[in-house]
Each structure stands twice: as structure tokens, then as C-alpha cells.
């Protein structure tokens, strides 16, 4: 037997999405020809913005010429992209220097990797329900004990449910790191300026670090809601922010994201060291494509796609509400977080929706114990599929 990392055996069977895929495949095997509508995984469906395609094509052509060829680029990303990103923050009053931006191949890796910078006994807090990457990567690193049921020993869980308006309370015990995600996956909830300020002040007083996941900031509609934690005074010392082009610009298959680690953060130099040691940069054509997201056409085209998804979210939310279902989220983010009928166990509801409506969603329990009794429907789907799915869902509710 090779000497393996024992922490992997603590991981709970199957990451959520493989289990959904397994149940869906089993159903299709028994019911060949059933026409499934997928509103489960949060993956975009609309084609890339034309401005992005044009920029990538041009960059590929450049690479094929003696003058335009480039080998390894800077690990942290090209200056043109880091400057375009910094300018975007400035528009919202957050002063970020390009040198504080680290371009990567996406936020799953970044949010998963950042924990390497914390000590082995750092106390970690997550909201419940939560994006599973934050939890599983800390389990792999050995920062938790065994799982009892759905919760890992040693992790601090901060419930976010309808009862507290999906706003996590400050931890009652000593915590070194907290992961916050706004707009939230899976609940669709957003954090207000006042709520974020409370967290920043708490972190400053307690020498804690906030890992802020803003993968869905481009979906915010309410002008009062901050897009970045760096819009909050004091955040530069205590927070790190993760952003991605995946949902913003349809880059789930292109791969590009970035981390903002301000100079005042004790993690700035460490992240730079880590990034340069373990990462060799995002490809030049992809960075040119990402830069085009901030061009006037790129902005318009991305916003048109986001508007389309948000109209889906509105349809889902309003149809469900009209049926007497309590549907949360969907106003500043692409997920609707519905309460299952009579708080039916979420995997039950998943199976019933699959069998009776041939619609696939995501059971809330897969995101944590407090997700039980909830179900996530994603707005990342074609309109006709959303409409057909809603017709079918009506029959099941
Ligand atoms: C989709 C998503 C991301 C982005 O992942 P990428 O690796 O950049 O595609 C990050 N955080 C959350 C919560 C997400 O849902």
C-alpha cells in the first residue's frame, strides 16, 4: 500500500455533481428516450461574446508570426489584462493596483488553492449551505476531523437559512478564516454594504481573514449592493477576493479568473510566491479574450447574456411564487433557492422531479446540512427549456 494522504478518506462519498449525474444516468437507462431538462449544474449555455472570439482569434494569429510569437508570459498575468481589471475596480471606487491582481485559470482552483497559505491548525468557517470546494480542499489539507453525517469535525458552520434571511452570523468562537460568497451560490442571496462592513470590522478585531468569492458580481442588479469587498473601508488589510470570467463572460470552457490580494494583506507576497512556483500563466489568447470583456462591445455583449439569464431567473422565481412555493434568490444572482414542498428531503424531491417531470435540479442537502429542505434551480439554460421545465414542474408541485 503506498503512503497516501489519509485525509482523502475523510471526504464524503461523491462530490455532489457526480451523484446527480449518476442518478440521472440510471434514470435514463430505465427510461430510454426520456427528454431531460437540466437546471442543475451552474454552467453557462449561451455562446461566447463575439468581441471575445475576435480578440482570441487575433491573438492566435499573432502567435503564428515571428513578431507576434510569445512564449511564457508573466505568471501573474499580462499587464494589459491586469490594468483592464484594475480599471474595472476603480469604476466602483475600489482602488486596486494591477500588481495586486493574480490572473489564473479560474476561481475553483483559486478558492481551492488559497488555503495552502494557512497554518495546518487554522480554524476555518464556512456558511451552511456552501460551495463544496471550500470545504473539501480544507478536508484534503487535514484541517478537519472526520465527517459525522454531513458536518466535518473542526469546521465552523455558519447557518444561512430563510430564518435568518440567509445572512450568516459572526462566529461565536475563535476563527482564523471565513469564506463568504456574494451573490451566493447556492442561495442567490447578496450581502449588503452594512453586512460586509460588519464582517470586515470583525476580521480586523479578530486577526481573521475573509476569503470573498465574487464569481457572480456581474449579476447584481440592485445598485446598493457592493460588487467587491474592497468597496468596504478596511477590507484591504483583511480580505482577499476571487473573481472569474466563467459566469460573467461565458468562460467556463475557456478558463480565466483572478485573485485580488492587496499589498496590505499578509498574504500578498505569499500568494505571489505560491502562484509563481505552481502556475505558469494563462495562455496569451485567453488573456486577450478576457481583456475584450471590458471593451465597449464586450461589455454590451456580456450584459446581454447576463440579462437573458436573469430573465430566466425571474421566470423561475415568479412561476414558483405563483404556485405558492417559497422561492429565494434569483434577483441579484443566477440561482433560485426554493423550499421543497413541506420541506420534503431534498434528494427525495430531486428523485421525484427527475421521475415525474424529467427535470434535473440540485438538492440543497448537497451543499450542507442547512440546505436540507431546499432545492437549487439554475438560470443557466435556454429560455425554451426554462419555460418547458416550469410547465412540467407545475405538475409535480
Ligand atoms: C462557478 C463558480 C466559481 C467559478 O469557477 P471557475 O473555476 O472560475 O469556473 C467560483 N465560485 C463559485 C461559488 C462558483 O459557483
Coordinates of C-alpha atoms in Angstrom, one line a residue, residues 107-295:
X107 CA -11.8 30.5 -9.3
X108 CA -12.4 26.9 -8.5
X109 CA -8.6 26.4 -8.4
X110 CA -8.0 29.7 -6.7
X111 CA -10.6 29.2 -3.9
X112 CA -9.3 25.7 -3.6
X113 CA -5.6 26.6 -3.5
X114 CA -5.7 29.6 -1.3
X115 CA -6.0 27.5 1.9
X116 CA -2.4 26.4 1.3
X117 CA -1.3 29.7 2.8
X118 CA -2.9 29.0 6.2
X119 CA -1.4 27.0 9.0
X120 CA -2.3 23.4 9.5
X121 CA -4.3 24.2 12.6
X122 CA -6.1 27.3 11.2
X123 CA -9.7 27.4 12.3
X124 CA -11.9 27.6 9.2
X125 CA -15.5 28.9 9.0
X126 CA -17.9 28.3 6.1
X127 CA -21.5 29.2 5.6
X128 CA -24.0 26.3 5.5
X129 CA -25.1 25.7 2.7
X130 CA -21.8 26.3 0.9
X131 CA -19.9 25.9 -2.4
X132 CA -18.3 22.5 -1.7
X133 CA -14.8 23.4 -2.9
X134 CA -14.1 25.5 0.2
X135 CA -14.9 22.6 2.5
X136 CA -13.3 19.7 0.5
X137 CA -10.0 21.4 0.0
X138 CA -9.6 22.0 3.7
X139 CA -10.5 18.4 4.4
X140 CA -7.8 17.3 2.0
X141 CA -5.3 19.5 3.7
X142 CA -6.1 17.9 7.1
X143 CA -7.8 20.9 8.7
X144 CA -10.8 18.9 9.8
X145 CA -11.6 15.7 11.6
X146 CA -14.0 13.0 10.4
X147 CA -17.4 13.8 8.9
X148 CA -20.3 13.0 11.2
X149 CA -23.3 12.8 8.9
X150 CA -22.8 15.9 6.8
X151 CA -20.7 18.1 9.0
X152 CA -16.9 17.8 9.5
X153 CA -15.4 18.0 13.0
X154 CA -13.3 21.0 13.5
X155 CA -15.0 23.2 10.8
X156 CA -17.2 26.1 12.0
X157 CA -20.5 26.1 10.1
X158 CA -22.5 29.4 9.9
X159 CA -26.1 28.6 9.1
X160 CA -27.8 30.7 6.4
X161 CA -31.5 29.8 6.1
X162 CA -34.7 31.6 5.5
X163 CA -35.0 32.1 9.2
X164 CA -32.0 34.4 9.3
X165 CA -32.6 35.9 5.9
X166 CA -29.7 33.9 4.5
X167 CA -27.3 36.3 6.4
X168 CA -24.5 34.4 8.3
X169 CA -24.0 35.4 11.9
X170 CA -20.5 36.2 13.1
X171 CA -18.8 33.1 14.6
X172 CA -19.1 32.8 18.4
X173 CA -15.7 31.1 18.7
X174 CA -12.2 32.0 17.5
X175 CA -11.9 31.6 13.7
X176 CA -8.9 32.4 11.5
X177 CA -10.5 32.2 8.1
X178 CA -14.1 32.7 6.8
X179 CA -15.2 32.0 3.3
X180 CA -18.0 34.4 2.1
X181 CA -19.7 34.2 -1.3
X182 CA -21.9 37.1 -2.6
X183 CA -24.0 36.8 -4.7
X184 CA -24.3 33.4 -3.1
X185 CA -24.1 30.0 -4.7
X186 CA -26.4 28.2 -3.9
X187 CA -28.8 30.6 -2.1
X188 CA -28.7 33.5 -4.5
X189 CA -28.6 35.9 -1.5
X190 CA -26.4 39.0 -1.6
X191 CA -24.6 40.7 1.3
X192 CA -25.4 44.4 1.9
X193 CA -22.8 47.1 2.4
X194 CA -23.6 47.1 6.2
X195 CA -23.3 43.4 6.5
X196 CA -20.0 43.3 4.7
X197 CA -18.7 46.2 6.9
X198 CA -19.6 44.1 10.0
X199 CA -17.6 41.2 8.7
X200 CA -14.6 43.4 7.8
X201 CA -14.6 45.0 11.3
X202 CA -14.9 41.6 12.9
X203 CA -11.9 40.3 10.9
X204 CA -9.9 43.4 11.8
X205 CA -10.7 42.9 15.5
X206 CA -10.0 39.2 15.5
X207 CA -7.0 39.0 13.2
X208 CA -9.0 36.9 10.8
X209 CA -9.0 36.7 7.0
X210 CA -12.1 36.9 4.8
X211 CA -11.9 34.9 1.5
X212 CA -14.5 36.7 -0.6
X213 CA -15.9 34.8 -3.6
X214 CA -17.4 37.3 -6.1
X215 CA -17.8 34.9 -9.0
X216 CA -21.3 36.3 -9.6
X217 CA -20.8 40.0 -9.0
X218 CA -21.8 40.8 -12.7
X219 CA -25.3 39.6 -11.9
X220 CA -26.0 42.1 -9.2
X221 CA -29.0 44.3 -10.2
X222 CA -29.5 46.3 -7.0
X223 CA -27.3 49.4 -7.2
X224 CA -26.9 49.5 -3.4
X225 CA -25.2 46.1 -3.3
X226 CA -21.4 46.1 -3.4
X227 CA -19.7 44.2 -6.2
X228 CA -16.4 44.0 -4.4
X229 CA -15.4 43.6 -0.7
X230 CA -12.8 46.3 -1.5
X231 CA -15.7 48.8 -1.7
X232 CA -15.7 48.5 2.1
X233 CA -13.3 50.5 4.2
X234 CA -10.7 48.5 6.0
X235 CA -11.1 45.4 3.7
X236 CA -7.6 45.8 2.1
X237 CA -5.9 44.5 5.3
X238 CA -8.2 41.5 6.0
X239 CA -9.7 40.3 2.7
X240 CA -8.8 38.5 -0.5
X241 CA -11.3 38.5 -3.4
X242 CA -11.8 35.8 -6.0
X243 CA -13.3 36.6 -9.4
X244 CA -13.9 34.7 -12.6
X245 CA -14.8 35.3 -16.2
X246 CA -16.7 32.0 -16.2
X247 CA -20.2 33.2 -15.3
X248 CA -19.5 36.9 -16.2
X249 CA -18.5 36.2 -19.8
X250 CA -19.3 32.6 -20.5
X251 CA -15.7 31.4 -19.9
X252 CA -16.4 28.1 -18.2
X253 CA -14.8 26.3 -21.1
X254 CA -12.2 29.0 -21.8
X255 CA -10.8 29.2 -18.3
X256 CA -9.8 32.5 -16.8
X257 CA -10.2 34.1 -13.3
X258 CA -8.2 36.2 -10.9
X259 CA -7.5 36.8 -7.2
X260 CA -7.0 40.2 -5.7
X261 CA -4.6 40.2 -2.8
X262 CA -3.9 43.8 -1.6
X263 CA -0.3 44.8 -0.6
X264 CA -1.6 45.4 3.0
X265 CA -2.5 41.7 3.2
X266 CA -0.1 39.4 4.9
X267 CA -0.8 37.0 2.1
X268 CA 0.3 39.2 -0.8
X269 CA 3.9 38.1 -1.0
X270 CA 3.0 34.5 -0.1
X271 CA 0.4 34.2 -2.8
X272 CA 2.8 35.7 -5.3
X273 CA 5.4 33.1 -4.2
X274 CA 2.9 30.3 -4.5
X275 CA 1.5 31.4 -7.8
X276 CA 4.9 31.7 -9.4
X277 CA 6.0 28.3 -8.1
X278 CA 3.0 26.3 -9.1
X279 CA 1.5 28.2 -12.0
X280 CA 2.9 29.2 -15.3
X281 CA 0.4 31.7 -16.6
X282 CA -2.9 31.7 -18.6
X283 CA -2.5 31.5 -22.3
X284 CA -2.0 34.7 -24.3
X285 CA -5.1 34.3 -26.5
X286 CA -7.3 33.7 -23.4
X287 CA -6.0 36.8 -21.7
X288 CA -6.7 38.8 -24.8
X289 CA -10.2 37.3 -24.8
X290 CA -10.6 38.3 -21.2
X291 CA -9.3 41.8 -21.9
X292 CA -12.1 42.2 -24.6
X293 CA -14.7 41.6 -21.9
X294 CA -14.0 45.1 -20.7
X295 CA -14.2 46.7 -24.2

